Each structure stands twice: as structure tokens, then as C-alpha cells.
mmCIF file of C-alpha atoms in Angstrom:
data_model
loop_
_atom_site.group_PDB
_atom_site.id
_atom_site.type_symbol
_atom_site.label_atom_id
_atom_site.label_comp_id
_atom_site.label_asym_id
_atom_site.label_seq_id
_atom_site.Cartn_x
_atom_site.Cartn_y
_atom_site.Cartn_z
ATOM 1 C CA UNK A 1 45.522 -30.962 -49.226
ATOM 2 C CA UNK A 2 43.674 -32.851 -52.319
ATOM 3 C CA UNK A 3 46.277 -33.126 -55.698
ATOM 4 C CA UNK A 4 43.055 -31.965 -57.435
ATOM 5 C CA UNK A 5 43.159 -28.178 -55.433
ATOM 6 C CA UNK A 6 46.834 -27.889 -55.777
ATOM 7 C CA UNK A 7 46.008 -28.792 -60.247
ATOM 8 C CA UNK A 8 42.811 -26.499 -60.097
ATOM 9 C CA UNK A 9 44.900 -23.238 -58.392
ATOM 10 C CA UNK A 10 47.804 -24.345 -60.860
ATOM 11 C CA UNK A 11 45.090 -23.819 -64.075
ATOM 12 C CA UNK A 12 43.679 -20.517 -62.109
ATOM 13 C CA UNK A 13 47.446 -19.113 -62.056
ATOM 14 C CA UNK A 14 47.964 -19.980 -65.821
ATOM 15 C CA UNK A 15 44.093 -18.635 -66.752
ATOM 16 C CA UNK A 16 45.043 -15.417 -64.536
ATOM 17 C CA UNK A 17 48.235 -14.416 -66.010
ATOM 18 C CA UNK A 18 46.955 -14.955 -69.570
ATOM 19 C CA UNK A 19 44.460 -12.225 -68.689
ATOM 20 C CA UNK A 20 47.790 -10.093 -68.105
ATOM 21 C CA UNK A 21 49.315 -10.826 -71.363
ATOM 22 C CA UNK A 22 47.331 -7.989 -73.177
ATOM 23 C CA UNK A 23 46.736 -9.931 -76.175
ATOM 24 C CA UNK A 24 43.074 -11.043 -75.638
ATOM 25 C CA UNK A 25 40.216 -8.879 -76.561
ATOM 26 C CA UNK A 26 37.369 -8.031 -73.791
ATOM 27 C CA UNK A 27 35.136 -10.934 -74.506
ATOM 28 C CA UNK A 28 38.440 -12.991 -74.478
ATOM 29 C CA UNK A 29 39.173 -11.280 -71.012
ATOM 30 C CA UNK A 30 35.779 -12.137 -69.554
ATOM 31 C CA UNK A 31 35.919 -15.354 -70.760
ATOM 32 C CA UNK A 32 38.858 -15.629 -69.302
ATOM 33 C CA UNK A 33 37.473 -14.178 -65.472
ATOM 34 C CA UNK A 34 34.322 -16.251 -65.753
ATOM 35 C CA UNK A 35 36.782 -19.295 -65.844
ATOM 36 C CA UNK A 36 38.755 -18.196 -63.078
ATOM 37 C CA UNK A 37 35.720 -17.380 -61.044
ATOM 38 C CA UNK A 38 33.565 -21.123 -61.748
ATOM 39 C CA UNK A 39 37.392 -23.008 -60.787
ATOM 40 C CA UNK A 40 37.789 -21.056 -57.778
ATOM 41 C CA UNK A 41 33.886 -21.893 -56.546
ATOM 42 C CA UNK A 42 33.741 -25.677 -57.732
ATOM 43 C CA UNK A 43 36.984 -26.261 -56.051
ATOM 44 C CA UNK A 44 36.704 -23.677 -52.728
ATOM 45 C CA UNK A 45 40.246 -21.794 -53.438
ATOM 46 C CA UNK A 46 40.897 -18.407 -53.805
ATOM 47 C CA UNK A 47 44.483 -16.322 -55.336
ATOM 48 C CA UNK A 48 45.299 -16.507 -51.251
ATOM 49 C CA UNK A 49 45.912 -20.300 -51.152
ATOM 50 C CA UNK A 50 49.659 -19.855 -51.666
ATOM 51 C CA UNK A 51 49.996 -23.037 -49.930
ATOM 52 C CA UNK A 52 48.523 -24.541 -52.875
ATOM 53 C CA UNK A 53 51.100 -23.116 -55.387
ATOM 54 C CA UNK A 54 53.687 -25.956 -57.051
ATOM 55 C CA UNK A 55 57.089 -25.578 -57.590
ATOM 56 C CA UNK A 56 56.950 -24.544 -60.704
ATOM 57 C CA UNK A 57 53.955 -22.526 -62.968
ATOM 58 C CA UNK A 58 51.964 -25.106 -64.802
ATOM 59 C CA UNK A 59 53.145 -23.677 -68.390
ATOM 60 C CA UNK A 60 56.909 -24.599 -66.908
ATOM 61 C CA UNK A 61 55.573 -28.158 -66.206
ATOM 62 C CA UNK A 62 54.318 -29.030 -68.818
ATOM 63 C CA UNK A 63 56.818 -28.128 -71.501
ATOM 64 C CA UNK A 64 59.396 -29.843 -69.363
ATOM 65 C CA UNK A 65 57.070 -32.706 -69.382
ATOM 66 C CA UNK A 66 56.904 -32.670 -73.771
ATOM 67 C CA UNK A 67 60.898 -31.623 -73.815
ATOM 68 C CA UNK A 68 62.087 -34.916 -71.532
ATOM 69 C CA UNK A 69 60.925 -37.295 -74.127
ATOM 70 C CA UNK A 70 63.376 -34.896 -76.674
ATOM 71 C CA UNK A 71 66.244 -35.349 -74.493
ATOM 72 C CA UNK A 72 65.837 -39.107 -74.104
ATOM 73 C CA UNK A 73 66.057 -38.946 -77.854
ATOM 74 C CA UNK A 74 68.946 -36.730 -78.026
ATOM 75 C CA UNK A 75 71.570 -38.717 -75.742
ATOM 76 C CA UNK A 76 70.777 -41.921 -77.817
ATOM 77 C CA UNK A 77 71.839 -39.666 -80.923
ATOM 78 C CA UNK A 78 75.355 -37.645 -80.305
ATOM 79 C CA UNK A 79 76.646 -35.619 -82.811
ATOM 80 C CA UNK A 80 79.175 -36.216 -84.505
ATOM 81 C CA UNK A 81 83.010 -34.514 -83.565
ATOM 82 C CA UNK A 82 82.591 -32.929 -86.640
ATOM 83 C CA UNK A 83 78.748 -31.540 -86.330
ATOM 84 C CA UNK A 84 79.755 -30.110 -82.522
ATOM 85 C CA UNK A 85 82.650 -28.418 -84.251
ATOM 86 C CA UNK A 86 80.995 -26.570 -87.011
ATOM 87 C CA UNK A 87 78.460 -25.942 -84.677
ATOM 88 C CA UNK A 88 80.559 -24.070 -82.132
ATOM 89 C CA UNK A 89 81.823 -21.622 -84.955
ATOM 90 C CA UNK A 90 77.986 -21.323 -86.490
ATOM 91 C CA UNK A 91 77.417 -19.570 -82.233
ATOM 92 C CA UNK A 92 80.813 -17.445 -82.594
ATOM 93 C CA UNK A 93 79.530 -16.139 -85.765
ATOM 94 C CA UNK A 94 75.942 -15.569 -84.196
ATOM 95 C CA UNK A 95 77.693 -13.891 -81.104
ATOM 96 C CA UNK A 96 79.414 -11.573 -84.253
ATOM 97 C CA UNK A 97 76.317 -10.855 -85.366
ATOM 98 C CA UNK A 98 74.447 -10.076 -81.970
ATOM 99 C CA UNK A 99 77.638 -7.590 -81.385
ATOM 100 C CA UNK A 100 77.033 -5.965 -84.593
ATOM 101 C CA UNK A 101 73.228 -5.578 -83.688
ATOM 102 C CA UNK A 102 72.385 -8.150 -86.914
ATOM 103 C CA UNK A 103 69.582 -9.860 -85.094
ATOM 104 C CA UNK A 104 67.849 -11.888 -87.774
ATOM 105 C CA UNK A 105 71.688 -13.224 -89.016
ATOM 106 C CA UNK A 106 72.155 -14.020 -85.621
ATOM 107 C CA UNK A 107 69.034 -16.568 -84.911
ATOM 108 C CA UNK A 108 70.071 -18.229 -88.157
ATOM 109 C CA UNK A 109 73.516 -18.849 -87.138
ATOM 110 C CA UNK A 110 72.098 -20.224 -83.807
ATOM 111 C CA UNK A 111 69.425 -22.358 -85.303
ATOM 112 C CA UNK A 112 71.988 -24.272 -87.936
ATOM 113 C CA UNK A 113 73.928 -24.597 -84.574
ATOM 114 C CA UNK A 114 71.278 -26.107 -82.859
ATOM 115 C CA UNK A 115 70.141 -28.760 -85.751
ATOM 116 C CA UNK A 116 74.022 -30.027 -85.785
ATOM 117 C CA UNK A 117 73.979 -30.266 -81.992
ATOM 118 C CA UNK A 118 70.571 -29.942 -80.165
ATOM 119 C CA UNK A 119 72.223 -30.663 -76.834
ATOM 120 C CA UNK A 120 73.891 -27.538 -76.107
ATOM 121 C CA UNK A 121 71.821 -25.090 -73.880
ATOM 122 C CA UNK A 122 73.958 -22.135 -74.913
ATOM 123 C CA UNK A 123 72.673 -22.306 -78.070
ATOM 124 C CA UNK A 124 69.054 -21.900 -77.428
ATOM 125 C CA UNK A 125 69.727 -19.883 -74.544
ATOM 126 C CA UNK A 126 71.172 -17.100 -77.079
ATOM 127 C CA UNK A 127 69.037 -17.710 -79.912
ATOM 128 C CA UNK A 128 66.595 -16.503 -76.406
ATOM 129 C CA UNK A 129 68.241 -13.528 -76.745
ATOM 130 C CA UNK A 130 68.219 -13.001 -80.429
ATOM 131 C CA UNK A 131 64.697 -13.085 -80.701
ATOM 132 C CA UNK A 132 63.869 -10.567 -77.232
ATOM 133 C CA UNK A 133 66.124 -8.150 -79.483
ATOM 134 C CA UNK A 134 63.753 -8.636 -82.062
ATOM 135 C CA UNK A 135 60.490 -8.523 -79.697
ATOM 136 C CA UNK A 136 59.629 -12.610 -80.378
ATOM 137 C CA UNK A 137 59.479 -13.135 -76.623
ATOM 138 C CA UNK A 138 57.075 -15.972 -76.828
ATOM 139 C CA UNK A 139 59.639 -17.749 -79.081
ATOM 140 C CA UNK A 140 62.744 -16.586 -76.782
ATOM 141 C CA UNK A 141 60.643 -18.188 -73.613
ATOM 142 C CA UNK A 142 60.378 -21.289 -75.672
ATOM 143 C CA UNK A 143 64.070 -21.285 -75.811
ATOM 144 C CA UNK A 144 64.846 -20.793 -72.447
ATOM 145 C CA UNK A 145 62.546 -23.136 -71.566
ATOM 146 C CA UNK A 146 64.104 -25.895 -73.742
ATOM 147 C CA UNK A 147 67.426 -24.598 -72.440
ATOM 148 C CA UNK A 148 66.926 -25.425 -68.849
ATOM 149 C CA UNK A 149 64.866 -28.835 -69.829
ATOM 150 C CA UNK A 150 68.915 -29.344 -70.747
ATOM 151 C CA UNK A 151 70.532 -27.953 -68.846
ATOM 152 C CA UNK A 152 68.525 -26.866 -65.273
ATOM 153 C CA UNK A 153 71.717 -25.517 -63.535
ATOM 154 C CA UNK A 154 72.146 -22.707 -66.346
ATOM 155 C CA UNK A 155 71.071 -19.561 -64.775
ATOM 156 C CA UNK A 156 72.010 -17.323 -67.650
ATOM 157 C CA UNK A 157 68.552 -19.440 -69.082
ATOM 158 C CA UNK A 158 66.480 -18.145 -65.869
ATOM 159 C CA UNK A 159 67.808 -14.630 -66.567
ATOM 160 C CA UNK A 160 67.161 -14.125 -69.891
ATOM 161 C CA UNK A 161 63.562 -15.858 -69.586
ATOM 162 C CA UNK A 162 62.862 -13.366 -66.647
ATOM 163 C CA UNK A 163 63.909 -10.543 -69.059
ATOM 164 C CA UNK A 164 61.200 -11.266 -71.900
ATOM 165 C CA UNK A 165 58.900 -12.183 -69.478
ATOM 166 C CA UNK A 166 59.201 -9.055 -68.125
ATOM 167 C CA UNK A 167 58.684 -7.232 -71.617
ATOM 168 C CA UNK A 168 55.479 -9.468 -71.943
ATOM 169 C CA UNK A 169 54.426 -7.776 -68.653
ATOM 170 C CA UNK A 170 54.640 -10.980 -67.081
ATOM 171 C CA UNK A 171 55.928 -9.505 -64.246
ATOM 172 C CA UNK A 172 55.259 -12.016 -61.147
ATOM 173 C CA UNK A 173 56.425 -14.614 -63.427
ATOM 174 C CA UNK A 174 59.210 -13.072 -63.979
ATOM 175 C CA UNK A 175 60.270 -12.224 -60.540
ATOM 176 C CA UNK A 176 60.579 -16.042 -59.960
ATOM 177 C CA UNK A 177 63.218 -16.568 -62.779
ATOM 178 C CA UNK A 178 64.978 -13.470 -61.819
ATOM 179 C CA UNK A 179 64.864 -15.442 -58.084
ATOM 180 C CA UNK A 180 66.053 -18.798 -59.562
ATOM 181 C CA UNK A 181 68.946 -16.962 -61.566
ATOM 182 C CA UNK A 182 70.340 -15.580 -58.047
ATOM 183 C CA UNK A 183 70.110 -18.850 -56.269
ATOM 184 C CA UNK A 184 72.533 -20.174 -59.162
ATOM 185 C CA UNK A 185 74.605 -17.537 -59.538
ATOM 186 C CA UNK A 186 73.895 -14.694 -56.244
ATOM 187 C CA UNK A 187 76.824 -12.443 -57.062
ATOM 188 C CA UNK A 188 75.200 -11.711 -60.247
ATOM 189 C CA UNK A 189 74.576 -7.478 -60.031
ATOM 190 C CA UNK A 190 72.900 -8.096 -63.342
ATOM 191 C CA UNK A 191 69.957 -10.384 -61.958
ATOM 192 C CA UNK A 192 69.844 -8.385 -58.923
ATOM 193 C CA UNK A 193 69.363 -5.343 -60.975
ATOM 194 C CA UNK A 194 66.816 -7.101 -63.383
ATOM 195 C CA UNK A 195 64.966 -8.521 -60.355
ATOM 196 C CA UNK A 196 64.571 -4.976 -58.408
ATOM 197 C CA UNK A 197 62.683 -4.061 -61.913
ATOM 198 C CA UNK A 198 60.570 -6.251 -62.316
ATOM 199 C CA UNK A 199 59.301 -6.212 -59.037
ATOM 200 C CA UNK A 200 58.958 -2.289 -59.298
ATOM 201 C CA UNK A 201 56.889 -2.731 -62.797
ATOM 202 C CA UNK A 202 54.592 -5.627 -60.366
ATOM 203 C CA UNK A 203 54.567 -2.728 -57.657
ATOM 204 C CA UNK A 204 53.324 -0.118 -60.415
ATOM 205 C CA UNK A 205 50.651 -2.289 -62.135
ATOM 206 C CA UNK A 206 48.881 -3.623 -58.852
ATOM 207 C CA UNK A 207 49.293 0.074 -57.598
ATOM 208 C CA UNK A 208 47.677 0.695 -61.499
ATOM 209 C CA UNK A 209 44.532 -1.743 -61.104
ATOM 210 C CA UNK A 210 43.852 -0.482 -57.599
ATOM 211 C CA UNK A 211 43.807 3.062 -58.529
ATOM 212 C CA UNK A 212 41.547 2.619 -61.251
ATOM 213 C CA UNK A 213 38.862 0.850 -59.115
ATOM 214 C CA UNK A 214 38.908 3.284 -56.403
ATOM 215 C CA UNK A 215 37.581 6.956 -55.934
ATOM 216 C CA UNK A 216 40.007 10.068 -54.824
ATOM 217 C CA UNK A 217 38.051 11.636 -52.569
ATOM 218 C CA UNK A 218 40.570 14.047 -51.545
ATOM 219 C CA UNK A 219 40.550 15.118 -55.122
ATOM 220 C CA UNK A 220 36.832 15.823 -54.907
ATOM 221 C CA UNK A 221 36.803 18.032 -51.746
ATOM 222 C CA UNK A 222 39.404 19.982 -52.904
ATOM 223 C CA UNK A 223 37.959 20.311 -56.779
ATOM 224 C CA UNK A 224 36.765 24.121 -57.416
ATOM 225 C CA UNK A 225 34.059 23.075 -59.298
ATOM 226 C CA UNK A 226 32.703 20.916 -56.174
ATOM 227 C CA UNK A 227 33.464 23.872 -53.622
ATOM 228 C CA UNK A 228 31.732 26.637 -55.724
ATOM 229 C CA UNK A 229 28.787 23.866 -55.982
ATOM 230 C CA UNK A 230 28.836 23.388 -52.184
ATOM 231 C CA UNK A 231 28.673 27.247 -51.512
ATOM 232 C CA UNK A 232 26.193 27.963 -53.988
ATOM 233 C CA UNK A 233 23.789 25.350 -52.417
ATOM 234 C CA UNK A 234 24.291 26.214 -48.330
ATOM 235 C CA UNK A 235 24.909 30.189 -49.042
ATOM 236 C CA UNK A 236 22.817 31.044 -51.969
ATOM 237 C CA UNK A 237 19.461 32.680 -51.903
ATOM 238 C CA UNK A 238 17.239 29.262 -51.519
ATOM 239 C CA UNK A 239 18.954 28.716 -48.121
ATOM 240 C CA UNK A 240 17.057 31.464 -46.643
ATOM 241 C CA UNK A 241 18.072 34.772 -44.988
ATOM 242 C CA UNK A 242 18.482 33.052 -41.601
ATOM 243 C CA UNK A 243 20.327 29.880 -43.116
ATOM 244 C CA UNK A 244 19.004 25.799 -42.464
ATOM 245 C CA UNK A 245 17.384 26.262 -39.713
ATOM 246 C CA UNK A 246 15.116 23.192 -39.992
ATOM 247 C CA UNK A 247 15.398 19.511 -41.253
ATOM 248 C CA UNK A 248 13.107 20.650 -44.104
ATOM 249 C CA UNK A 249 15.400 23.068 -45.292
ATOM 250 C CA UNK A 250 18.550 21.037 -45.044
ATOM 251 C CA UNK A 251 16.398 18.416 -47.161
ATOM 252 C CA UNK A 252 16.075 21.181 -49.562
ATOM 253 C CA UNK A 253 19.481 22.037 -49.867
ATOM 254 C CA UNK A 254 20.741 18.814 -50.014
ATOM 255 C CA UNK A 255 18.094 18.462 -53.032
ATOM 256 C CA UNK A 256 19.339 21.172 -54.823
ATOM 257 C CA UNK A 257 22.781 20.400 -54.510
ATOM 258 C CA UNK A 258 22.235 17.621 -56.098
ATOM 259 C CA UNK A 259 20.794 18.251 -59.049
ATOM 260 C CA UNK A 260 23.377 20.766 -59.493
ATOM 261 C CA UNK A 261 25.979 18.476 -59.506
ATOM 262 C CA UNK A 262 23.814 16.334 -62.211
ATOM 263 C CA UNK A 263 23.411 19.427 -64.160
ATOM 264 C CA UNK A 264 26.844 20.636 -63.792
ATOM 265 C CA UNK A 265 29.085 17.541 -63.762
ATOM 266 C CA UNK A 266 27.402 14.194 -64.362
ATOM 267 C CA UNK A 267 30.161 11.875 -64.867
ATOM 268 C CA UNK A 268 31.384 12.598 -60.763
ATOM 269 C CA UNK A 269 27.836 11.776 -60.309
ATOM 270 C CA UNK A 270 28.007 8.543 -62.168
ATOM 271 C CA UNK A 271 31.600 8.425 -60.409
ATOM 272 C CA UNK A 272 30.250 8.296 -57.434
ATOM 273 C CA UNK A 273 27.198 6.211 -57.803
ATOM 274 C CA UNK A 274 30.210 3.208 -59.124
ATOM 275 C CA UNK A 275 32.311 3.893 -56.073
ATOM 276 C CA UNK A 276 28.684 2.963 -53.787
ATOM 277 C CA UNK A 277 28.313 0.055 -55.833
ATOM 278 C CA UNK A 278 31.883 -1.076 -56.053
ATOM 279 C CA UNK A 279 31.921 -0.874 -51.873
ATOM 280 C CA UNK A 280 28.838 -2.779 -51.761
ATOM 281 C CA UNK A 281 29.984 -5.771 -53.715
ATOM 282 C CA UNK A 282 33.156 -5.565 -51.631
ATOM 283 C CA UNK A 283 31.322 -5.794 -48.151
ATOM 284 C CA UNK A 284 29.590 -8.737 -49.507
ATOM 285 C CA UNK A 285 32.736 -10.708 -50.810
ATOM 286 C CA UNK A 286 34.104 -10.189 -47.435
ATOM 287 C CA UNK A 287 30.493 -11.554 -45.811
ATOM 288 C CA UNK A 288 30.832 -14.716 -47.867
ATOM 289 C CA UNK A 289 34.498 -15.452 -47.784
#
């Protein structure tokens, strides 16, 4: 197993669930997919390879990577007695405000907090949860990222990062926080809870895609429309007094059924004519896999 496949599927996992993060427009999207697709051909892996998959997500990696060189710089530099202090009642007053629902008042408190003692994870860890309450989730995953660069044992970090994770729709993602909080702390009915979500929004939005790319053809049989279609073209007065009785006139039938449907109902004939093409490609993905 080459270092360079295990880096490639890393950047394909990264690239794929920033085409979940709904904030890219469709060129953005496609972009995205046609990046996804060349990586996955040049290097010969596919979203299968879970043998390939590090540790951690490459985004994880790499801020840890940036926030080591900060906490090198940190532990030279301790705060004073009286900056860890004033900084402990700057997070009681925060935790006032988070009680009273004053969000905003809240990340300020924890911020001064943080720039008289940038060494405590609690700090950024609820300044995390400030900022969910106020639907920054990208900053409150910065913060729980920075707190468990601190302090890696903290799973009240993992939690809350699986929570806004999970309102960013980042739902795979965060499954594996939700995971890493209950190896810390497996009593936890909160993370357990959290955890049976997120993988029930995962099970919904796979369920979602697939549903969207296939055809109901249950639905289709039993649609009135499609019946009275169906009896009008076998029983009607072109099938002849003495019904098909020949290939010709099945031909004929079959003919005039369907320009009925094309008449009648032309997007379940363009329905249809997607669901052909859609099984197509699929037989031949399978062929060249």
C-alpha cells in the first residue's frame, strides 16, 4: 500500500465531503466531481478502499499539523497567576451569559479568556458552543479543533465538534467525533444520543440521493393515468373486434400506446428514457471496475 494512495483517497474524502457542505454552486459541484473522478483514475482507488482511510480526515491533520507549532509557543510563554485568574472569572461570566441565552456576550467573555490564557481547552471548547448557538459552525469546528490540538483527551471537544458538524450536514464526519467522544467518556447518554442522530440524518440522505436517481416503478403500474392509457391502447377500437391476434397488431398497439403516453404525459416518458440511460451507465461501471 503506496503513502501516495493512502494521500490521494485522503484529498478524495476532503473533495467529497465539500460537495456535501451545500455551499458551492453547480459549476462549483462539478468541479468538484470532475476532481474526484481524474484522482480516483490516475491513482486506481475508488470510495471502497476503506483500507486506505487514515486515522484521522485530512482537514483534522492538517490543522493539528499548523496548531503544534502554537502550542510549542504557548508552554515557553505561561501566563501569569494573575492572567489565569481573571481569566477563569472572564469563562464563569461567559457560562452566565450562555445560561441567559446572551450568545454574542458570551464568545466575548471566552475570547478575552482565551488571549490571557490560550492554554486552556475549556475555553475554546465553549466559545465552540457559543458560536453553534449562533449558527458559526465553521468557526465553532475551528475551536474544537484547537481544543483537542490541547488537550486530545477532552471528549466534551469531540462532542461538541460532532454536533456542528452535524448541523453542517457533515454527517459521516460527524459520526466519527460522536465515536471518539464515547471511547473517552462511554457512559455519556448524551453522545450516545447525539451519535444515534447523526447516523439516522447519514441513513436519510444516502436513502435521499438513492431515491432521487432511481425510478418507482410500482408507482407507475399502479398510476390511473398509466392504467386508463394501458386499457385504452389493448381494448379500444384500433385493437380490433377479435383483439391482437397477430405480431402486426401487437406492433400497432404497442405504437399507439406510445405516443399516447408522449401526448398525454411526457415527462414519465422522459422519466423513463433517464432510468434506461442511468442503468446503462451502471452496467458499464460494473464491466470496468
Amino acid at each position: 500500500m503506496s503513502v501516495e494512495k493512502r494521500l490521494a483517497y485522503s484529498i478524495v474524502q476532503f473533495l467529497r465531503d465539500q460537495t456535501h457542505c451545500g455551499s458551492l454552486n453547480s459549476d462549483e459541484q462539478e468541479s468538484l466531481e470532475v476532481a474526484i473522478q481524474c484522482l480516483e483514475t490516475t491513482f486506481k482507488i475508488s470510495s471502497s478502499d476503506c483500507n486506505l482511510e487514515a486515522p484521522q480526515p485530512l482537514r483534522e491533520m492538517f490543522l493539528n499539523s499548523l496548531l503544534k507549532n502554537d502550542i510549542v509557543s504557548l508552554q515557553e510563554t505561561s501566563p501569569s497567576p494573575e492572567d489565569i485568574e481573571r481569566a477563569e472569572q472572564l469563562k464563569n461570566e461567559g457560562n452566565n451569559h450562555m445560561k441567559e441565552e446572551n450568545y454574542s456576550c458570551a464568545v466575548e467573555c471566552y475570547t478575552k479568556a482565551i488571549h490571557l490564557d490560550q492554554r486552556n481547552a475549556v475555553y475554546y471548547c465553549n466559545r465552540a458552543a457559543a458560536h453553534s448557538k449562533l449558527g458559526n459552525y465553521t468557526e465553532a469546528t475551528g475551536d474544537c479543533e484547537r481544543a483537542i490540538a490541547i488537550d486530545p483527551t477532552y471528549s466534551k471537544a469531540y462532542g461538541r465538534m460532532g454536533l456542528a458538524l452535524t448541523s453542517m450536514s457533515k454527517y459521516p464526519e460527524a459520526i466519527t467525533y460522536f465515536k471518539k467522544a464515547l471511547v473517552l467518556d462511554p457512559e455519556n447518554e448524551t453522545y450516545k444520543s447525539n451519535l444515534k442522530v447523526a447516523e439516522q440524518k447519514n441513513k436519510e440522505a444516502s436513502s435521499s440521493t438513492a431515491a432521487g436517481l432511481g425510478f418507482d416503478m410500482a408507482s407507475l403500474i399502479n398510476n390511473p393515468a398509466f392504467i386508463r392509457m394501458m386499457s385504452n391502447a389493448v381494448g379500444g377500437p384500433a385493437a380490433g373486434v377479435g383483439g391482437m391476434s397477430d405480431i402486426s397488431s401487437l406492433i400497432e398497439a404497442g405504437q399507439q400506446f406510445a405516443q399516447q403516453i408522449q401526448q398525454q404525459n411526457p415527462e414519465l416518458i422522459e422519466q423513463l428514457r433517464n432510468h434506461i440511460r442511468s442503468r446503462s451507465f451502471s452496467g458499464s461501471a460494473e464491466e470496468h471496475s
